[in-house]
């Protein structure tokens, strides 16, 4: 899947960006204490910037500085899947406590997403996960679905055996979705990945070290769903779980792989870490 061209840094901008990435990584290394929730709620230039603690799928290889942030999944009574958005807005930042974790709209404020309409706590959007435009080009099973239609539990019924010839079958069934982005331009659409896996069901039974167990159980579902903002934390490309056969050459065939610079993320390893969120323009 192509990168977001408009967000990809130009050659001259890339050097500046790399400096920023290094700085963020350094801060992330030391900034995992409880005090690092949302370091700066507001500033003259916007809302929600500053040191932010979050839970994401772990970055295990490549140049990405950290994981991609989780979106807590909810299953409606009709089987519709949606992503919970923090419900308390203060100083332009949406926040809510889940377990020992402060879930905040600032989690998504990087790589230009801080300017997207959907990250605004007051956006006129529902939280339904919907079929992403062009999703059928990434996953053949999605090719008969219409962009914008809600993702529903029954679409994932074969999750225990699903495979597409990349890596091992039966690890989980992924979908490419959009979130809080109805009638929003493709360049400003919040692209997400939603997955159902028995490994997520197992994780709920035996939460790993490094993530708040109560948060993990709230952010995933008993049906085995997990979701994350699908925006690479390196240079903002759109990665994917089992979306490219070539990922096997870089050890990414059973993981989430970013084709731009070969970063790999483990969707079965949620970890708590921190980064410096960019302020959302007011
Ligand atoms: S954008 Fe560089 S590894 Fe993803």
PDB file of C-alpha atoms in Angstrom, residues 14-238:
ATOM      1  CA  UNK A  14      13.705  14.373   6.425  1.00  0.00           C
ATOM      2  CA  UNK A  15      16.881  15.342   8.260  1.00  0.00           C
ATOM      3  CA  UNK A  16      14.964  17.592  10.582  1.00  0.00           C
ATOM      4  CA  UNK A  17      12.413  14.859  11.085  1.00  0.00           C
ATOM      5  CA  UNK A  18      15.081  12.305  11.958  1.00  0.00           C
ATOM      6  CA  UNK A  19      16.371  14.624  14.643  1.00  0.00           C
ATOM      7  CA  UNK A  20      12.867  14.835  16.033  1.00  0.00           C
ATOM      8  CA  UNK A  21      12.513  11.079  16.007  1.00  0.00           C
ATOM      9  CA  UNK A  22      15.756  10.629  17.904  1.00  0.00           C
ATOM     10  CA  UNK A  23      14.661  13.188  20.461  1.00  0.00           C
ATOM     11  CA  UNK A  24      11.313  11.495  20.890  1.00  0.00           C
ATOM     12  CA  UNK A  25      12.923   8.111  21.298  1.00  0.00           C
ATOM     13  CA  UNK A  26      15.235   9.441  23.988  1.00  0.00           C
ATOM     14  CA  UNK A  27      12.340  10.915  25.868  1.00  0.00           C
ATOM     15  CA  UNK A  28      10.359   7.726  25.457  1.00  0.00           C
ATOM     16  CA  UNK A  29      13.198   5.800  27.047  1.00  0.00           C
ATOM     17  CA  UNK A  30      13.004   7.782  30.247  1.00  0.00           C
ATOM     18  CA  UNK A  31       9.445   9.036  30.196  1.00  0.00           C
ATOM     19  CA  UNK A  32       7.439   5.958  31.089  1.00  0.00           C
ATOM     20  CA  UNK A  33       6.528   6.989  34.603  1.00  0.00           C
ATOM     21  CA  UNK A  34       2.986   7.653  35.690  1.00  0.00           C
ATOM     22  CA  UNK A  35       3.602  11.389  35.530  1.00  0.00           C
ATOM     23  CA  UNK A  36       3.977  11.196  31.778  1.00  0.00           C
ATOM     24  CA  UNK A  37       0.279  10.897  30.949  1.00  0.00           C
ATOM     25  CA  UNK A  38      -0.374  14.109  29.047  1.00  0.00           C
ATOM     26  CA  UNK A  39       2.485  16.399  29.813  1.00  0.00           C
ATOM     27  CA  UNK A  40       1.126  19.552  28.252  1.00  0.00           C
ATOM     28  CA  UNK A  41      -2.647  19.705  27.915  1.00  0.00           C
ATOM     29  CA  UNK A  42      -2.717  22.942  26.008  1.00  0.00           C
ATOM     30  CA  UNK A  43      -0.341  25.467  24.562  1.00  0.00           C
ATOM     31  CA  UNK A  44      -0.599  28.654  22.596  1.00  0.00           C
ATOM     32  CA  UNK A  45      -0.393  26.664  19.378  1.00  0.00           C
ATOM     33  CA  UNK A  46      -2.926  23.963  20.101  1.00  0.00           C
ATOM     34  CA  UNK A  47      -4.206  21.207  22.333  1.00  0.00           C
ATOM     35  CA  UNK A  48      -2.867  17.914  23.519  1.00  0.00           C
ATOM     36  CA  UNK A  49       0.832  18.283  22.724  1.00  0.00           C
ATOM     37  CA  UNK A  50       3.586  17.113  25.016  1.00  0.00           C
ATOM     38  CA  UNK A  51       4.873  13.990  26.679  1.00  0.00           C
ATOM     39  CA  UNK A  52       2.139  11.381  26.414  1.00  0.00           C
ATOM     40  CA  UNK A  53       2.030   7.885  27.804  1.00  0.00           C
ATOM     41  CA  UNK A  54       0.161   5.394  25.627  1.00  0.00           C
ATOM     42  CA  UNK A  55      -0.349   1.710  24.906  1.00  0.00           C
ATOM     43  CA  UNK A  56       0.510   0.438  21.452  1.00  0.00           C
ATOM     44  CA  UNK A  57       1.488  -2.649  19.496  1.00  0.00           C
ATOM     45  CA  UNK A  58       5.209  -3.111  20.030  1.00  0.00           C
ATOM     46  CA  UNK A  59       7.766  -2.083  17.416  1.00  0.00           C
ATOM     47  CA  UNK A  60      10.145  -5.046  17.223  1.00  0.00           C
ATOM     48  CA  UNK A  61      12.393  -4.258  14.267  1.00  0.00           C
ATOM     49  CA  UNK A  62      13.335  -1.486  11.865  1.00  0.00           C
ATOM     50  CA  UNK A  63      13.719   2.252  12.381  1.00  0.00           C
ATOM     51  CA  UNK A  64      10.273   3.051  13.850  1.00  0.00           C
ATOM     52  CA  UNK A  65      10.816   4.674  17.261  1.00  0.00           C
ATOM     53  CA  UNK A  66       7.802   3.141  19.028  1.00  0.00           C
ATOM     54  CA  UNK A  67       4.621   1.148  18.594  1.00  0.00           C
ATOM     55  CA  UNK A  68       1.364   2.245  16.995  1.00  0.00           C
ATOM     56  CA  UNK A  69      -1.390   3.294  19.439  1.00  0.00           C
ATOM     57  CA  UNK A  70      -4.234   0.967  20.332  1.00  0.00           C
ATOM     58  CA  UNK A  71      -7.859   1.968  19.853  1.00  0.00           C
ATOM     59  CA  UNK A  72     -10.087   0.231  22.423  1.00  0.00           C
ATOM     60  CA  UNK A  73     -12.607  -1.960  20.572  1.00  0.00           C
ATOM     61  CA  UNK A  74     -16.318  -2.182  21.346  1.00  0.00           C
ATOM     62  CA  UNK A  75     -18.859  -4.647  19.941  1.00  0.00           C
ATOM     63  CA  UNK A  76     -22.402  -3.346  19.519  1.00  0.00           C
ATOM     64  CA  UNK A  77     -25.523  -5.404  20.173  1.00  0.00           C
ATOM     65  CA  UNK A  78     -25.929  -5.770  16.393  1.00  0.00           C
ATOM     66  CA  UNK A  79     -22.342  -6.941  15.957  1.00  0.00           C
ATOM     67  CA  UNK A  80     -21.003  -3.620  14.696  1.00  0.00           C
ATOM     68  CA  UNK A  81     -17.386  -2.937  15.645  1.00  0.00           C
ATOM     69  CA  UNK A  82     -16.358   0.486  16.842  1.00  0.00           C
ATOM     70  CA  UNK A  83     -13.414   2.189  18.460  1.00  0.00           C
ATOM     71  CA  UNK A  84     -13.945   3.892  21.773  1.00  0.00           C
ATOM     72  CA  UNK A  85     -12.955   7.565  21.891  1.00  0.00           C
ATOM     73  CA  UNK A  86     -12.212   9.263  25.256  1.00  0.00           C
ATOM     74  CA  UNK A  87     -15.381  10.863  26.582  1.00  0.00           C
ATOM     75  CA  UNK A  88     -14.194  13.678  28.812  1.00  0.00           C
ATOM     76  CA  UNK A  89     -12.991  16.797  27.033  1.00  0.00           C
ATOM     77  CA  UNK A  90     -10.863  19.254  28.924  1.00  0.00           C
ATOM     78  CA  UNK A  91      -8.910  22.087  27.341  1.00  0.00           C
ATOM     79  CA  UNK A  92      -9.487  20.552  23.927  1.00  0.00           C
ATOM     80  CA  UNK A  93      -8.110  17.138  24.908  1.00  0.00           C
ATOM     81  CA  UNK A  94     -10.336  14.071  25.252  1.00  0.00           C
ATOM     82  CA  UNK A  95      -9.273  11.784  28.095  1.00  0.00           C
ATOM     83  CA  UNK A  96     -10.587   8.908  30.140  1.00  0.00           C
ATOM     84  CA  UNK A  97      -9.054   6.605  32.734  1.00  0.00           C
ATOM     85  CA  UNK A  98      -9.131   2.910  31.868  1.00  0.00           C
ATOM     86  CA  UNK A  99      -7.479   0.790  34.524  1.00  0.00           C
ATOM     87  CA  UNK A 100      -4.179   2.480  35.297  1.00  0.00           C
ATOM     88  CA  UNK A 101      -3.986   4.106  31.876  1.00  0.00           C
ATOM     89  CA  UNK A 102      -5.001   7.590  30.793  1.00  0.00           C
ATOM     90  CA  UNK A 103      -6.513   7.022  27.332  1.00  0.00           C
ATOM     91  CA  UNK A 104      -6.215  10.318  25.472  1.00  0.00           C
ATOM     92  CA  UNK A 105      -6.859  11.740  22.020  1.00  0.00           C
ATOM     93  CA  UNK A 106      -3.209  12.821  22.170  1.00  0.00           C
ATOM     94  CA  UNK A 107      -2.269   9.177  21.494  1.00  0.00           C
ATOM     95  CA  UNK A 108      -3.067   9.837  17.830  1.00  0.00           C
ATOM     96  CA  UNK A 109      -1.377  13.222  17.507  1.00  0.00           C
ATOM     97  CA  UNK A 110       1.636  12.404  15.343  1.00  0.00           C
ATOM     98  CA  UNK A 111       2.472  12.138  11.661  1.00  0.00           C
ATOM     99  CA  UNK A 112       0.010  14.847  10.711  1.00  0.00           C
ATOM    100  CA  UNK A 113      -2.961  13.046  12.276  1.00  0.00           C
ATOM    101  CA  UNK A 114      -3.066  15.866  14.828  1.00  0.00           C
ATOM    102  CA  UNK A 115      -4.548  17.997  12.027  1.00  0.00           C
ATOM    103  CA  UNK A 116      -7.147  15.428  10.876  1.00  0.00           C
ATOM    104  CA  UNK A 117     -10.792  16.281  11.583  1.00  0.00           C
ATOM    105  CA  UNK A 118     -11.452  12.956  13.323  1.00  0.00           C
ATOM    106  CA  UNK A 119      -8.953  13.536  16.107  1.00  0.00           C
ATOM    107  CA  UNK A 120     -10.860  16.632  17.215  1.00  0.00           C
ATOM    108  CA  UNK A 121     -12.834  15.616  20.340  1.00  0.00           C
ATOM    109  CA  UNK A 122     -15.766  17.670  19.042  1.00  0.00           C
ATOM    110  CA  UNK A 123     -15.773  16.159  15.543  1.00  0.00           C
ATOM    111  CA  UNK A 124     -19.238  15.361  14.203  1.00  0.00           C
ATOM    112  CA  UNK A 125     -18.383  11.676  13.767  1.00  0.00           C
ATOM    113  CA  UNK A 126     -19.488   8.363  15.219  1.00  0.00           C
ATOM    114  CA  UNK A 127     -16.894   5.816  16.305  1.00  0.00           C
ATOM    115  CA  UNK A 128     -17.839   2.940  13.995  1.00  0.00           C
ATOM    116  CA  UNK A 129     -15.000   1.101  12.298  1.00  0.00           C
ATOM    117  CA  UNK A 130     -15.783   1.149   8.561  1.00  0.00           C
ATOM    118  CA  UNK A 131     -14.396  -0.578   5.492  1.00  0.00           C
ATOM    119  CA  UNK A 132     -11.485   1.509   4.217  1.00  0.00           C
ATOM    120  CA  UNK A 133     -11.472   2.721   0.654  1.00  0.00           C
ATOM    121  CA  UNK A 134      -9.456   0.275  -1.460  1.00  0.00           C
ATOM    122  CA  UNK A 135      -9.300  -2.325   1.316  1.00  0.00           C
ATOM    123  CA  UNK A 136      -9.971  -5.075  -1.231  1.00  0.00           C
ATOM    124  CA  UNK A 137      -6.638  -4.295  -2.879  1.00  0.00           C
ATOM    125  CA  UNK A 138      -4.915  -5.245   0.368  1.00  0.00           C
ATOM    126  CA  UNK A 139      -7.110  -8.132   1.523  1.00  0.00           C
ATOM    127  CA  UNK A 140      -8.999 -10.179  -1.087  1.00  0.00           C
ATOM    128  CA  UNK A 141     -11.669 -11.099   1.481  1.00  0.00           C
ATOM    129  CA  UNK A 142     -12.641  -7.421   1.633  1.00  0.00           C
ATOM    130  CA  UNK A 143     -13.012  -6.957  -2.122  1.00  0.00           C
ATOM    131  CA  UNK A 144     -16.800  -7.517  -2.070  1.00  0.00           C
ATOM    132  CA  UNK A 145     -17.369  -4.962   0.672  1.00  0.00           C
ATOM    133  CA  UNK A 146     -18.294  -1.344   0.105  1.00  0.00           C
ATOM    134  CA  UNK A 147     -16.079   1.410   1.420  1.00  0.00           C
ATOM    135  CA  UNK A 148     -17.749   3.086   4.373  1.00  0.00           C
ATOM    136  CA  UNK A 149     -19.829   0.094   5.412  1.00  0.00           C
ATOM    137  CA  UNK A 150     -19.494  -0.836   9.091  1.00  0.00           C
ATOM    138  CA  UNK A 151     -17.153  -3.669  10.016  1.00  0.00           C
ATOM    139  CA  UNK A 152     -19.087  -6.381  11.837  1.00  0.00           C
ATOM    140  CA  UNK A 153     -18.198  -9.430  13.901  1.00  0.00           C
ATOM    141  CA  UNK A 154     -19.605 -11.929  11.398  1.00  0.00           C
ATOM    142  CA  UNK A 155     -17.067 -10.820   8.770  1.00  0.00           C
ATOM    143  CA  UNK A 156     -14.417 -12.418  10.963  1.00  0.00           C
ATOM    144  CA  UNK A 157     -16.131 -15.772  11.607  1.00  0.00           C
ATOM    145  CA  UNK A 158     -13.258 -17.727  10.012  1.00  0.00           C
ATOM    146  CA  UNK A 159     -10.625 -15.984  12.133  1.00  0.00           C
ATOM    147  CA  UNK A 160      -9.273 -19.210  13.610  1.00  0.00           C
ATOM    148  CA  UNK A 161      -8.185 -20.553  10.225  1.00  0.00           C
ATOM    149  CA  UNK A 162      -7.939 -17.515   7.944  1.00  0.00           C
ATOM    150  CA  UNK A 163      -4.836 -17.118   5.819  1.00  0.00           C
ATOM    151  CA  UNK A 164      -3.797 -15.481   2.566  1.00  0.00           C
ATOM    152  CA  UNK A 165      -0.628 -17.370   1.729  1.00  0.00           C
ATOM    153  CA  UNK A 166       1.587 -14.930   3.633  1.00  0.00           C
ATOM    154  CA  UNK A 167       3.157 -16.409   6.753  1.00  0.00           C
ATOM    155  CA  UNK A 168       1.193 -18.886   8.875  1.00  0.00           C
ATOM    156  CA  UNK A 169      -2.570 -19.257   8.580  1.00  0.00           C
ATOM    157  CA  UNK A 170      -4.697 -19.159  11.717  1.00  0.00           C
ATOM    158  CA  UNK A 171      -2.821 -16.323  13.461  1.00  0.00           C
ATOM    159  CA  UNK A 172      -5.655 -13.868  13.052  1.00  0.00           C
ATOM    160  CA  UNK A 173      -7.885 -12.228  10.476  1.00  0.00           C
ATOM    161  CA  UNK A 174      -7.151  -8.566   9.697  1.00  0.00           C
ATOM    162  CA  UNK A 175      -9.249  -5.813   8.143  1.00  0.00           C
ATOM    163  CA  UNK A 176      -8.283  -2.405   6.853  1.00  0.00           C
ATOM    164  CA  UNK A 177     -10.664   0.200   8.198  1.00  0.00           C
ATOM    165  CA  UNK A 178     -11.331   3.865   8.717  1.00  0.00           C
ATOM    166  CA  UNK A 179     -12.400   5.571  11.927  1.00  0.00           C
ATOM    167  CA  UNK A 180     -14.079   8.914  12.684  1.00  0.00           C
ATOM    168  CA  UNK A 181     -13.580   9.929   9.044  1.00  0.00           C
ATOM    169  CA  UNK A 182     -16.951   9.884   7.235  1.00  0.00           C
ATOM    170  CA  UNK A 183     -16.941  12.481   4.418  1.00  0.00           C
ATOM    171  CA  UNK A 184     -13.314  13.284   5.138  1.00  0.00           C
ATOM    172  CA  UNK A 185     -10.717  13.458   2.331  1.00  0.00           C
ATOM    173  CA  UNK A 186      -8.514  10.383   1.825  1.00  0.00           C
ATOM    174  CA  UNK A 187      -5.501  12.413   2.929  1.00  0.00           C
ATOM    175  CA  UNK A 188      -7.134  13.145   6.287  1.00  0.00           C
ATOM    176  CA  UNK A 189      -8.752   9.774   6.926  1.00  0.00           C
ATOM    177  CA  UNK A 190      -7.755   7.957  10.098  1.00  0.00           C
ATOM    178  CA  UNK A 191      -6.781   4.523   8.793  1.00  0.00           C
ATOM    179  CA  UNK A 192      -6.982   1.686  11.282  1.00  0.00           C
ATOM    180  CA  UNK A 193      -6.326  -1.993  11.377  1.00  0.00           C
ATOM    181  CA  UNK A 194      -8.818  -4.247  13.131  1.00  0.00           C
ATOM    182  CA  UNK A 195      -7.936  -7.873  13.827  1.00  0.00           C
ATOM    183  CA  UNK A 196      -9.576 -10.880  15.440  1.00  0.00           C
ATOM    184  CA  UNK A 197      -7.250 -13.554  16.796  1.00  0.00           C
ATOM    185  CA  UNK A 198      -7.199 -16.427  19.256  1.00  0.00           C
ATOM    186  CA  UNK A 199      -3.876 -14.980  20.438  1.00  0.00           C
ATOM    187  CA  UNK A 200      -5.713 -11.887  21.671  1.00  0.00           C
ATOM    188  CA  UNK A 201      -8.151 -14.114  23.542  1.00  0.00           C
ATOM    189  CA  UNK A 202      -5.142 -15.845  25.135  1.00  0.00           C
ATOM    190  CA  UNK A 203      -3.534 -12.504  26.007  1.00  0.00           C
ATOM    191  CA  UNK A 204      -6.668 -11.520  27.899  1.00  0.00           C
ATOM    192  CA  UNK A 205      -6.322 -14.668  29.995  1.00  0.00           C
ATOM    193  CA  UNK A 206      -2.620 -14.124  30.647  1.00  0.00           C
ATOM    194  CA  UNK A 207      -1.814 -10.425  30.331  1.00  0.00           C
ATOM    195  CA  UNK A 208       1.884  -9.853  29.616  1.00  0.00           C
ATOM    196  CA  UNK A 209       4.269  -7.748  31.648  1.00  0.00           C
ATOM    197  CA  UNK A 210       4.556  -4.185  30.454  1.00  0.00           C
ATOM    198  CA  UNK A 211       0.885  -3.351  30.034  1.00  0.00           C
ATOM    199  CA  UNK A 212      -1.916  -2.633  32.473  1.00  0.00           C
ATOM    200  CA  UNK A 213      -4.065  -5.798  32.590  1.00  0.00           C
ATOM    201  CA  UNK A 214      -7.321  -3.941  33.209  1.00  0.00           C
ATOM    202  CA  UNK A 215      -6.665  -1.653  30.272  1.00  0.00           C
ATOM    203  CA  UNK A 216      -5.765  -4.597  28.043  1.00  0.00           C
ATOM    204  CA  UNK A 217      -9.034  -6.389  28.830  1.00  0.00           C
ATOM    205  CA  UNK A 218     -10.994  -3.191  28.210  1.00  0.00           C
ATOM    206  CA  UNK A 219      -9.193  -2.384  24.951  1.00  0.00           C
ATOM    207  CA  UNK A 220      -9.649  -5.851  23.466  1.00  0.00           C
ATOM    208  CA  UNK A 221     -12.801  -7.975  23.403  1.00  0.00           C
ATOM    209  CA  UNK A 222     -13.661 -11.497  24.506  1.00  0.00           C
ATOM    210  CA  UNK A 223     -14.220 -12.316  20.800  1.00  0.00           C
ATOM    211  CA  UNK A 224     -10.514 -11.615  20.275  1.00  0.00           C
ATOM    212  CA  UNK A 225     -10.620  -8.191  18.627  1.00  0.00           C
ATOM    213  CA  UNK A 226      -7.833  -5.624  18.801  1.00  0.00           C
ATOM    214  CA  UNK A 227      -7.372  -2.412  16.792  1.00  0.00           C
ATOM    215  CA  UNK A 228      -4.732   0.234  16.297  1.00  0.00           C
ATOM    216  CA  UNK A 229      -4.145   3.429  14.351  1.00  0.00           C
ATOM    217  CA  UNK A 230      -2.380   2.139  11.259  1.00  0.00           C
ATOM    218  CA  UNK A 231       0.144   4.925  10.824  1.00  0.00           C
ATOM    219  CA  UNK A 232       3.819   3.974  11.031  1.00  0.00           C
ATOM    220  CA  UNK A 233       5.595   5.980  13.707  1.00  0.00           C
ATOM    221  CA  UNK A 234       8.704   6.263  11.535  1.00  0.00           C
ATOM    222  CA  UNK A 235       7.772   8.278   8.433  1.00  0.00           C
ATOM    223  CA  UNK A 236       4.005   7.813   8.513  1.00  0.00           C
ATOM    224  CA  UNK A 237       3.438   5.086   5.907  1.00  0.00           C
ATOM    225  CA  UNK A 238       0.500   2.669   6.108  1.00  0.00           C
TER     226      UNK A 238
END
